[in-house]
CSV table of C-alpha atoms in Angstrom, one decimal:
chain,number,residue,atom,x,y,z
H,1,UNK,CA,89.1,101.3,15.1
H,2,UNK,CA,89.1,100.8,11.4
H,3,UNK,CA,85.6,98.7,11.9
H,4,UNK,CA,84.0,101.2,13.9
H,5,UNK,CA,84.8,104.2,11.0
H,6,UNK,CA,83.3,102.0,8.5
H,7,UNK,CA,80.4,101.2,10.0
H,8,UNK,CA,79.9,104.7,11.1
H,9,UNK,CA,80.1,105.7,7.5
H,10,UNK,CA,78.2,103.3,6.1
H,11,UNK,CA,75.3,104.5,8.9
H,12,UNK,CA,75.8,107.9,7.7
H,13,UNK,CA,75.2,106.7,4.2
H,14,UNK,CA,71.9,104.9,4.9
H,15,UNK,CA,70.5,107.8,6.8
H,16,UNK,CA,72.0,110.1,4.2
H,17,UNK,CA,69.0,108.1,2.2
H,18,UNK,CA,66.5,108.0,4.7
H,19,UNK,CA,66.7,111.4,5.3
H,20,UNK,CA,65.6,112.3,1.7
H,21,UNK,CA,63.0,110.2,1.9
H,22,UNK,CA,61.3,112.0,4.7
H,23,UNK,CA,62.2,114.9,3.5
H,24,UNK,CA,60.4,114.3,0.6
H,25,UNK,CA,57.7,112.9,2.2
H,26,UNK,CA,57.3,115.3,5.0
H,27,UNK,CA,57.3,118.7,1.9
H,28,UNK,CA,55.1,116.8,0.0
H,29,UNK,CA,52.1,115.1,2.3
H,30,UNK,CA,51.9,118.5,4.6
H,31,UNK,CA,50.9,120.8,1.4
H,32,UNK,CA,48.6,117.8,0.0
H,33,UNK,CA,47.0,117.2,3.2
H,34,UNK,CA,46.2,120.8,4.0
H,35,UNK,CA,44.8,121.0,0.5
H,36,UNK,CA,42.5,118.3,0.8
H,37,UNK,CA,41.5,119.1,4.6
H,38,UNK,CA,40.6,123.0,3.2
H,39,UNK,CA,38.5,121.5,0.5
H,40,UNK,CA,36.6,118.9,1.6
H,41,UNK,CA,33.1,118.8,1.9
H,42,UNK,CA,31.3,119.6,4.9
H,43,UNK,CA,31.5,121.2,7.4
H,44,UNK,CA,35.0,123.5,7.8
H,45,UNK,CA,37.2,123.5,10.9
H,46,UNK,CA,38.4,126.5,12.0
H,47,UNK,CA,42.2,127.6,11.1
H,48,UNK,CA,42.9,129.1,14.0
H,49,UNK,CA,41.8,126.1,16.1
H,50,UNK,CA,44.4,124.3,14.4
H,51,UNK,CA,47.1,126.8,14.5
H,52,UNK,CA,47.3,126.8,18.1
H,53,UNK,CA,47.0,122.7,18.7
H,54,UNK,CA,49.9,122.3,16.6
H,55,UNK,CA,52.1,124.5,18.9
H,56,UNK,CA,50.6,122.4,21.8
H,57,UNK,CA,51.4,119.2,20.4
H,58,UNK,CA,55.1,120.5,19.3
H,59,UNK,CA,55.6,122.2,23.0
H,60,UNK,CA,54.6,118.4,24.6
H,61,UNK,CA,57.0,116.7,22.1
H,62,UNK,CA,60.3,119.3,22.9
H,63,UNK,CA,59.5,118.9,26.8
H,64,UNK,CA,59.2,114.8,26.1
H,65,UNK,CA,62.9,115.1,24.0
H,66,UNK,CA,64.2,116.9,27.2
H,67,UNK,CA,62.8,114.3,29.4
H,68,UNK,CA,64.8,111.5,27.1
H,69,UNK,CA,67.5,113.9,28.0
H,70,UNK,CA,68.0,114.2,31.8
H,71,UNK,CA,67.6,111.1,34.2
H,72,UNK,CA,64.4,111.7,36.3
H,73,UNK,CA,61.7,114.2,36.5
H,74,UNK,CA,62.8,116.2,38.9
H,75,UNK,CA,66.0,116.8,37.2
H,76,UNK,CA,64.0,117.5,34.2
H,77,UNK,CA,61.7,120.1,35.3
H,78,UNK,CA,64.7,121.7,37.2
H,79,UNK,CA,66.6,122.3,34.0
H,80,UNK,CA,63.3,123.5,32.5
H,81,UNK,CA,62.4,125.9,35.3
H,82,UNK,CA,66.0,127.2,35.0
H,83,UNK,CA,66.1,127.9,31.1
H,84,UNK,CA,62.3,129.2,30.9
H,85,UNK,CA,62.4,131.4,34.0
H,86,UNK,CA,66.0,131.8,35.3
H,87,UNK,CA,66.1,134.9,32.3
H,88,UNK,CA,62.4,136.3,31.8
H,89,UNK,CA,64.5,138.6,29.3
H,90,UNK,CA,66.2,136.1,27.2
H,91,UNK,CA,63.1,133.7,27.1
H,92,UNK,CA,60.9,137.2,25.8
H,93,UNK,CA,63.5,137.4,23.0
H,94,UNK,CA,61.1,134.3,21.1
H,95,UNK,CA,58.3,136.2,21.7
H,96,UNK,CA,59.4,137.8,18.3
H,97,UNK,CA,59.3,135.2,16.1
H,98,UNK,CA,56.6,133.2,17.8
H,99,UNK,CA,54.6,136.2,16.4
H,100,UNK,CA,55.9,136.5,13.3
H,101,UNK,CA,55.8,132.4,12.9
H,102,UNK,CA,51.7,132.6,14.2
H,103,UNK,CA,51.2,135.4,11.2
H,104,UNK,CA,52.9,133.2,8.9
H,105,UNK,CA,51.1,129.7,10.1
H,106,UNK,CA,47.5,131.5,9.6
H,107,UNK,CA,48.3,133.0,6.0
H,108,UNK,CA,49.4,129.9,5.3
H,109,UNK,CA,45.9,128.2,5.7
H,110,UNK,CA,44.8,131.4,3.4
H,111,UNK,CA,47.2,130.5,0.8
H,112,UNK,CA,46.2,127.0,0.5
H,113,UNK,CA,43.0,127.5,0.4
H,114,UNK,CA,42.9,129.9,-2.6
H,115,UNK,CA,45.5,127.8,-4.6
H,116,UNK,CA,45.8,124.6,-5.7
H,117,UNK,CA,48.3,122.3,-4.1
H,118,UNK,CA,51.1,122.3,-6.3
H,119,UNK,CA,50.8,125.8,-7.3
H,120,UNK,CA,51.2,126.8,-3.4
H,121,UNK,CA,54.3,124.1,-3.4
H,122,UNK,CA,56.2,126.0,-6.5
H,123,UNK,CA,55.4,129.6,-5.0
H,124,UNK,CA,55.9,129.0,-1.9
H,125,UNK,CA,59.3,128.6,-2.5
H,126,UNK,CA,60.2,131.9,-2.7
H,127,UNK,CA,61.0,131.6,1.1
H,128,UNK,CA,64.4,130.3,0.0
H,129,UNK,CA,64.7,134.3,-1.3
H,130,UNK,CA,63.3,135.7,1.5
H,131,UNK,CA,65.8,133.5,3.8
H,132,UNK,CA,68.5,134.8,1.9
H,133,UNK,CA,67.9,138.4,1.5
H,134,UNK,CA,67.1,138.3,5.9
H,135,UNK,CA,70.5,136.4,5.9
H,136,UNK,CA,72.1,139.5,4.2
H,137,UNK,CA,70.6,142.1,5.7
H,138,UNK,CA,70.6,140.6,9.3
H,139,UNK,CA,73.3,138.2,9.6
H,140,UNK,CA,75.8,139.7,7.0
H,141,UNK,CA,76.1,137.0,5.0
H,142,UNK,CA,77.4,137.0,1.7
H,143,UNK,CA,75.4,134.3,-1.1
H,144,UNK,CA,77.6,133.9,-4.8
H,145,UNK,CA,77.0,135.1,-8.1
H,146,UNK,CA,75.7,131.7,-9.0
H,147,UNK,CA,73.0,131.9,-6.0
H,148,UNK,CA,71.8,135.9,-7.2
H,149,UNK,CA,71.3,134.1,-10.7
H,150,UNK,CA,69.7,131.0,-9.2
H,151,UNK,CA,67.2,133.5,-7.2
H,152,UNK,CA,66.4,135.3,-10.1
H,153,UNK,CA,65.2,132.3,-12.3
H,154,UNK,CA,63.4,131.5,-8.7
H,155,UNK,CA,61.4,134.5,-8.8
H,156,UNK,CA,61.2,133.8,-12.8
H,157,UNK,CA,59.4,130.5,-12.6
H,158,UNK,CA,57.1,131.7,-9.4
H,159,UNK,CA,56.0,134.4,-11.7
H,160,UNK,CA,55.0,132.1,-14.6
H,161,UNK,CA,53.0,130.2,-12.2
H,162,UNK,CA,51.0,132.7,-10.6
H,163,UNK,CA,50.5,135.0,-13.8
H,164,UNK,CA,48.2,131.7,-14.7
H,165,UNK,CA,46.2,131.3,-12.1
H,166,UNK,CA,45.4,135.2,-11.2
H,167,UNK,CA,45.3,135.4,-14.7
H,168,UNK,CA,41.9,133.8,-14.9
H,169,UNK,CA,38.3,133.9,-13.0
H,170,UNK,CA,38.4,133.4,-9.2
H,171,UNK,CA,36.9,130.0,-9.4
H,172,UNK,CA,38.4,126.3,-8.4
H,173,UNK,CA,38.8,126.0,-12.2
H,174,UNK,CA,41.4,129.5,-12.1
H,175,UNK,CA,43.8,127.2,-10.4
H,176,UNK,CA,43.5,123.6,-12.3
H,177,UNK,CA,41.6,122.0,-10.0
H,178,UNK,CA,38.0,121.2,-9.7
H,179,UNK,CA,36.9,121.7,-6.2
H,180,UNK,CA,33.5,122.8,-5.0
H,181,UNK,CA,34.3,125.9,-2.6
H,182,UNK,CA,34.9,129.9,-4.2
H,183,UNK,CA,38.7,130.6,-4.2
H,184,UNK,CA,40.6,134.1,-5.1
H,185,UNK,CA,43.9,133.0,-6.9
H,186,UNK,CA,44.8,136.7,-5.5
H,187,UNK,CA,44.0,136.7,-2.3
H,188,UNK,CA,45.9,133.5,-2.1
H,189,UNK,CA,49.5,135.1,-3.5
H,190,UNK,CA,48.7,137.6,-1.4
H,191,UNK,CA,48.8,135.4,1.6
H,192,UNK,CA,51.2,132.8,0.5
H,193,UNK,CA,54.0,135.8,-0.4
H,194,UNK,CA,53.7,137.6,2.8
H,195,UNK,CA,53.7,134.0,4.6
H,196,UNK,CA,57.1,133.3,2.6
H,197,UNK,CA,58.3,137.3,3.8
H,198,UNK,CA,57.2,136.1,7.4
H,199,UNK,CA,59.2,132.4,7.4
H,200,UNK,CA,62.5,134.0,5.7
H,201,UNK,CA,62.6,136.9,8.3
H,202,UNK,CA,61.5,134.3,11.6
H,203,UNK,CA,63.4,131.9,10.8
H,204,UNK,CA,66.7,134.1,10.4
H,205,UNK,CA,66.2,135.9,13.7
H,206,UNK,CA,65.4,132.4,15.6
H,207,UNK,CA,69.0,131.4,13.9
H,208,UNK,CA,70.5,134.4,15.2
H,209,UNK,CA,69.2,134.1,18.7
H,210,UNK,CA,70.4,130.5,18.7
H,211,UNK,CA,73.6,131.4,17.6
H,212,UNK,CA,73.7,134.0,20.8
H,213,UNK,CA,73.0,132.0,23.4
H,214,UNK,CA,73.7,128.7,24.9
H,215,UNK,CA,70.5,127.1,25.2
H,216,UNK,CA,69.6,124.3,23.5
H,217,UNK,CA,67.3,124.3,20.2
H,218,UNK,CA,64.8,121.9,22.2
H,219,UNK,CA,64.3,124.7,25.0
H,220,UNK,CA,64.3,127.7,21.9
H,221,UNK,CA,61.7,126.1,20.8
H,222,UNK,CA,60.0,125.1,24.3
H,223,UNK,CA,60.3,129.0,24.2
H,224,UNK,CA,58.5,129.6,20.6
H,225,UNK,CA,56.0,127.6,20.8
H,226,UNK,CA,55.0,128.6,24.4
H,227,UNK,CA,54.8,131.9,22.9
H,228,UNK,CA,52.7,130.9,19.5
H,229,UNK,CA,50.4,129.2,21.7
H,230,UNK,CA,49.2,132.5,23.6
H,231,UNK,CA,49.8,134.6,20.5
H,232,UNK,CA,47.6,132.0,18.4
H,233,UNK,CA,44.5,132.2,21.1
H,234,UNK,CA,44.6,136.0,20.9
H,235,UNK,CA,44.5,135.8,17.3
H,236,UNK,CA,41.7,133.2,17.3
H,237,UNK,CA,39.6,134.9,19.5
H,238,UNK,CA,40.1,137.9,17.7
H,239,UNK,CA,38.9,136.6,14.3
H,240,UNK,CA,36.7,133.5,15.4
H,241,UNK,CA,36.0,134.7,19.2
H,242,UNK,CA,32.2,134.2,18.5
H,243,UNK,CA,32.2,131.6,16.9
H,244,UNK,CA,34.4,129.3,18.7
H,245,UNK,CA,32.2,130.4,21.8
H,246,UNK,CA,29.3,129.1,19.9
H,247,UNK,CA,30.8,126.0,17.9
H,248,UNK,CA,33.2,125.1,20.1
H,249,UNK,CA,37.5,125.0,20.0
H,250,UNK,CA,37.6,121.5,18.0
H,251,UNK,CA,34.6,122.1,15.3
H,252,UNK,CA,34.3,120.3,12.5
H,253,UNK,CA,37.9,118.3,13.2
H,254,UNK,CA,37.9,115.0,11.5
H,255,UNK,CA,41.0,112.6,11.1
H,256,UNK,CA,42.1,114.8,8.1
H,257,UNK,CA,42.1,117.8,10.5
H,258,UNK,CA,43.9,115.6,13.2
H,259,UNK,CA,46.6,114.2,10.5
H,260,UNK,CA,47.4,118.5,9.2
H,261,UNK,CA,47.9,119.7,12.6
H,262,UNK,CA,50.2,116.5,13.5
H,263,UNK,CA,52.1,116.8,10.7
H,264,UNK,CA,52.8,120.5,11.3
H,265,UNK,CA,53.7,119.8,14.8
H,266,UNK,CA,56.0,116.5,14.6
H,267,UNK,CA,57.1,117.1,10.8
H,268,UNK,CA,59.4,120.0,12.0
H,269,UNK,CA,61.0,118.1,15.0
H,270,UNK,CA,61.7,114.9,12.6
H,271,UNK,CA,63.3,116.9,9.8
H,272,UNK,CA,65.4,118.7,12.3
H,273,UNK,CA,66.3,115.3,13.8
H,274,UNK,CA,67.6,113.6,10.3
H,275,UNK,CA,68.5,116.8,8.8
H,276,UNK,CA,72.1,116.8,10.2
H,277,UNK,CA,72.7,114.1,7.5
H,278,UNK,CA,71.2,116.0,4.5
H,279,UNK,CA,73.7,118.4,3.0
H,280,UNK,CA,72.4,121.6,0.6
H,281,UNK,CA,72.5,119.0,-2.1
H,282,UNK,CA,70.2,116.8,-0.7
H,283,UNK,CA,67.8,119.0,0.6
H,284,UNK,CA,67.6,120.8,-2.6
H,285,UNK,CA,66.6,117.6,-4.5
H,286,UNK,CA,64.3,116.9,-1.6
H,287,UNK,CA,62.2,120.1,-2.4
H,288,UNK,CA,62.7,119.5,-6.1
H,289,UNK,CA,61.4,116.1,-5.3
H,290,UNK,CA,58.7,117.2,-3.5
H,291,UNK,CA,57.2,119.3,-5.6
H,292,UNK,CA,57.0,116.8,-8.4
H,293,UNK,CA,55.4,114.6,-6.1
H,294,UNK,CA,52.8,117.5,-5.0
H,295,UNK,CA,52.2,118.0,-9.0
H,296,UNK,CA,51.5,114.1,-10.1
H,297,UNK,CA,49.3,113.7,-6.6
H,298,UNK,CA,47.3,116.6,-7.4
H,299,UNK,CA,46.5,115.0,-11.4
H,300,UNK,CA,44.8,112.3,-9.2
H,301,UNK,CA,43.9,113.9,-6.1
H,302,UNK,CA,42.0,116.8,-7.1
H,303,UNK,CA,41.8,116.6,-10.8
H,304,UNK,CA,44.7,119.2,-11.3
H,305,UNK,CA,45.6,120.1,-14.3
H,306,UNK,CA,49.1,120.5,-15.8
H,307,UNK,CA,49.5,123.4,-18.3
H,308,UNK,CA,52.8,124.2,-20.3
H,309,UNK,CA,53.0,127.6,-18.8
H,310,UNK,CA,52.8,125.9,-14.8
H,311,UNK,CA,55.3,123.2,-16.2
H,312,UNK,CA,57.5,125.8,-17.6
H,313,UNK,CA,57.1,127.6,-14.4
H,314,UNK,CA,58.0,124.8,-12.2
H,315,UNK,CA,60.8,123.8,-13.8
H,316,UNK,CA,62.3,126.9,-13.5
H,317,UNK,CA,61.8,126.9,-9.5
H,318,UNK,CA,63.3,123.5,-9.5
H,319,UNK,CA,66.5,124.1,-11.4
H,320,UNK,CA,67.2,127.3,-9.4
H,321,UNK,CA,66.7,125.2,-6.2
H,322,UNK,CA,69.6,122.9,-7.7
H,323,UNK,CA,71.6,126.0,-8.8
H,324,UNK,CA,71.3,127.5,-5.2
H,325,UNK,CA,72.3,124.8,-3.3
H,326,UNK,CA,75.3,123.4,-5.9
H,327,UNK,CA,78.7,123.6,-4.3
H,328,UNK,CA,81.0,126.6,-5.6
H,329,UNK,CA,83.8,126.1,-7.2
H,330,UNK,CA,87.0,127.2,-5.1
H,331,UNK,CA,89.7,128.5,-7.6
H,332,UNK,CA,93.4,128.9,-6.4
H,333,UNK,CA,95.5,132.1,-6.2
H,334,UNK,CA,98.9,132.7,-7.7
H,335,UNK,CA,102.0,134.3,-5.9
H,336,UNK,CA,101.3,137.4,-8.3
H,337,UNK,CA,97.1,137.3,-6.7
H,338,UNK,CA,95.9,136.6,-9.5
H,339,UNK,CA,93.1,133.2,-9.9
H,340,UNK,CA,94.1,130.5,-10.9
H,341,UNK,CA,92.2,127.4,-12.4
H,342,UNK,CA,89.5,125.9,-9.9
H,343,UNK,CA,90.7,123.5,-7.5
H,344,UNK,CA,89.3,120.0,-7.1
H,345,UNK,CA,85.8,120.2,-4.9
H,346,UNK,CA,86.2,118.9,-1.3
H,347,UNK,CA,84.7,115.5,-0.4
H,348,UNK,CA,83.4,116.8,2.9
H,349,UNK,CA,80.1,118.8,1.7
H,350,UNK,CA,79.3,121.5,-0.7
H,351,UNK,CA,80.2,125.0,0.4
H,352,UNK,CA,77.9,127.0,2.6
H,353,UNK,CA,77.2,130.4,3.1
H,354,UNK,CA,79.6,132.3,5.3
H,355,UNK,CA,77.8,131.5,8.4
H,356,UNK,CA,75.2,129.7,7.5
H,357,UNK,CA,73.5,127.3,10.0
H,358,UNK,CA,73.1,123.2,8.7
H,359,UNK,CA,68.6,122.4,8.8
């Protein structure tokens, strides 16, 4: 009925909304709390502690999506049992990225603890070139003119920021923000660029592999995490064996340690469940959004300051966010082949990659 189409849109409308404010919310808060929970004085958790518990907490949240899902327990740990060991080969195939996503998860603490929040928000972007370069070279996709001039002014405003802050001594003050732990600015790009090399080539071989199959996304990641979480204890015993042993698994966590490793779990699963109603447009002013938030909360969080080289720099990363996901402009053909003025811009959503997969 007419009724029913109206209100459906206008529900689609109001989550259209809602959905950038968790978005924004959910980009901003992560970097800021991780920021504040490496920097804090005391005692330090360990990173690889944390690493792990959040693939716990996201495993126990998939399984309790699948349990909403299917009527009864039984029925649920049937459907489970079937999907996780009914193909040991197909569920091995998330063994991949779960290592490539545990490499990218630890580098990340790295990064953030060697830059300043908002300068890890701007460079840290440069997963969107990653992501589209994997696309390419893995999916054979194809990305506009538009979008190769969009990553260039990416890569642009990234380099502005960073040439600042390695640019100067390796001290809280090299970044903009006064903080009382030793940082290397280097180090950090270091870690933050390979993290960004990590997320764009996991995150295209998890879309392949869901493209291949039928499982559902729930059980994929049911799959990855399982996978990250024995991955993640191999690499924390490796680097913090002996001291775990002697310390203990939960050292040092406070509620800022609890709130990080939640909001890495559960932000993921809540952006993938709103995200159906965010279009490229959206979720590029989202991330735009974001990262202006990250810069004003850092002037009052941690005393960050704003030069006109990191403005400069960050505008640049914002405007080729926009650029990148603007809709292109479909232009008609004439009987002799030849183009002919652009035709009017569908009403349905911008224009996606050949391909490309909706987040």
């Amino acid at each position: 009925m007419a009724s029913d189409g109206v209100k459906q849109a206008g529900f689609a409308a109001k989550m259209k909304y809602i959905s950038l404010v968790i978005l924004v919310v959910q980009n901003a808060s992560l970097i800021l709390t991780m920021r504040y929970a490496r920097t804090m004085p005391g005692d330090m958790f360990f990173s690889t502690t944390a690493v792990v518990m959040a693939e716990v907490l996201k495993l126990v949240g998939c399984v309790l999506i699948i349990m909403c899902q299917y009527v009864g327990f039984r029925a649920c740990t049937q459907h489970l049992y079937s999907e996780l060991f009914g193909n040991p080969m197909d569920s091995l195939k998330m063994a991949v990225p779960a290592l490539v996503y545990t490499l990218q998860n630890n580098l990340a603490y790295v990064a953030i603890s060697n830059l300043s929040a908002a300068t890890f928000q701007v460079t840290y972007q440069l997963k969107i070139m990653t992501t589209a370069l994997f696309s390419i070279l893995m999916l054979g996709k194809s990305i506009s003119r538009m979008q190769w001039v969009s990553l260039f002014l990416l890569f642009a405003g990234v380099s502005a920021v960073q040439l600042e802050s390695t640019g100067a001594t390796s001290s809280g003050k090299a970044t903009g923000e006064k903080v009382e732990t030793e940082q290397n600015p280097l180090l950090g790009l270091i870690a933050v660029v390979v993290s960004c090399i990590s997320s764009g080539f996991a995150g295209v071989f998890f879309e392949k592999v869901l493209k291949g199959s039928v499982a559902s996304v729930w059980v994929r990641n049911i799959q990855l995490a399982f996978f990250s979480i024995l991955l993640g204890l191999i690499s924390m015993w490796t680097k913090d064996g002996a001291a775990v042993s002697e310390k203990g698994f939960f050292y040092a966590y406070n509620w800022v340690t609890w709130m990080t490793i939640c909001m890495q779990a559960f932000g993921g699963l809540l952006v993938a469940v709103v995200v159906k109603y965010a279009d490229n447009i959206l979720k590029g002013f989202a991330t735009s959004f974001s990262i202006i938030l990250s810069c004003i909360a850092s002037v009052y969080l941690f005393s960050f300051h704003i030069t006109l080289q990191f403005a400069f720099g960050a505008t640049l990363v914002i405007f080729s966010i926009y650029l990148y996901g603007k809709p292109a402009r479909p232009t008609t053909t004439n009987s002799d082949g030849m183009k002919g003025l652009p035709t009017k811009i569908s009403e349905t959503g911008p224009s996606k990659l050949k391909g490309e997969k909706g987040e």
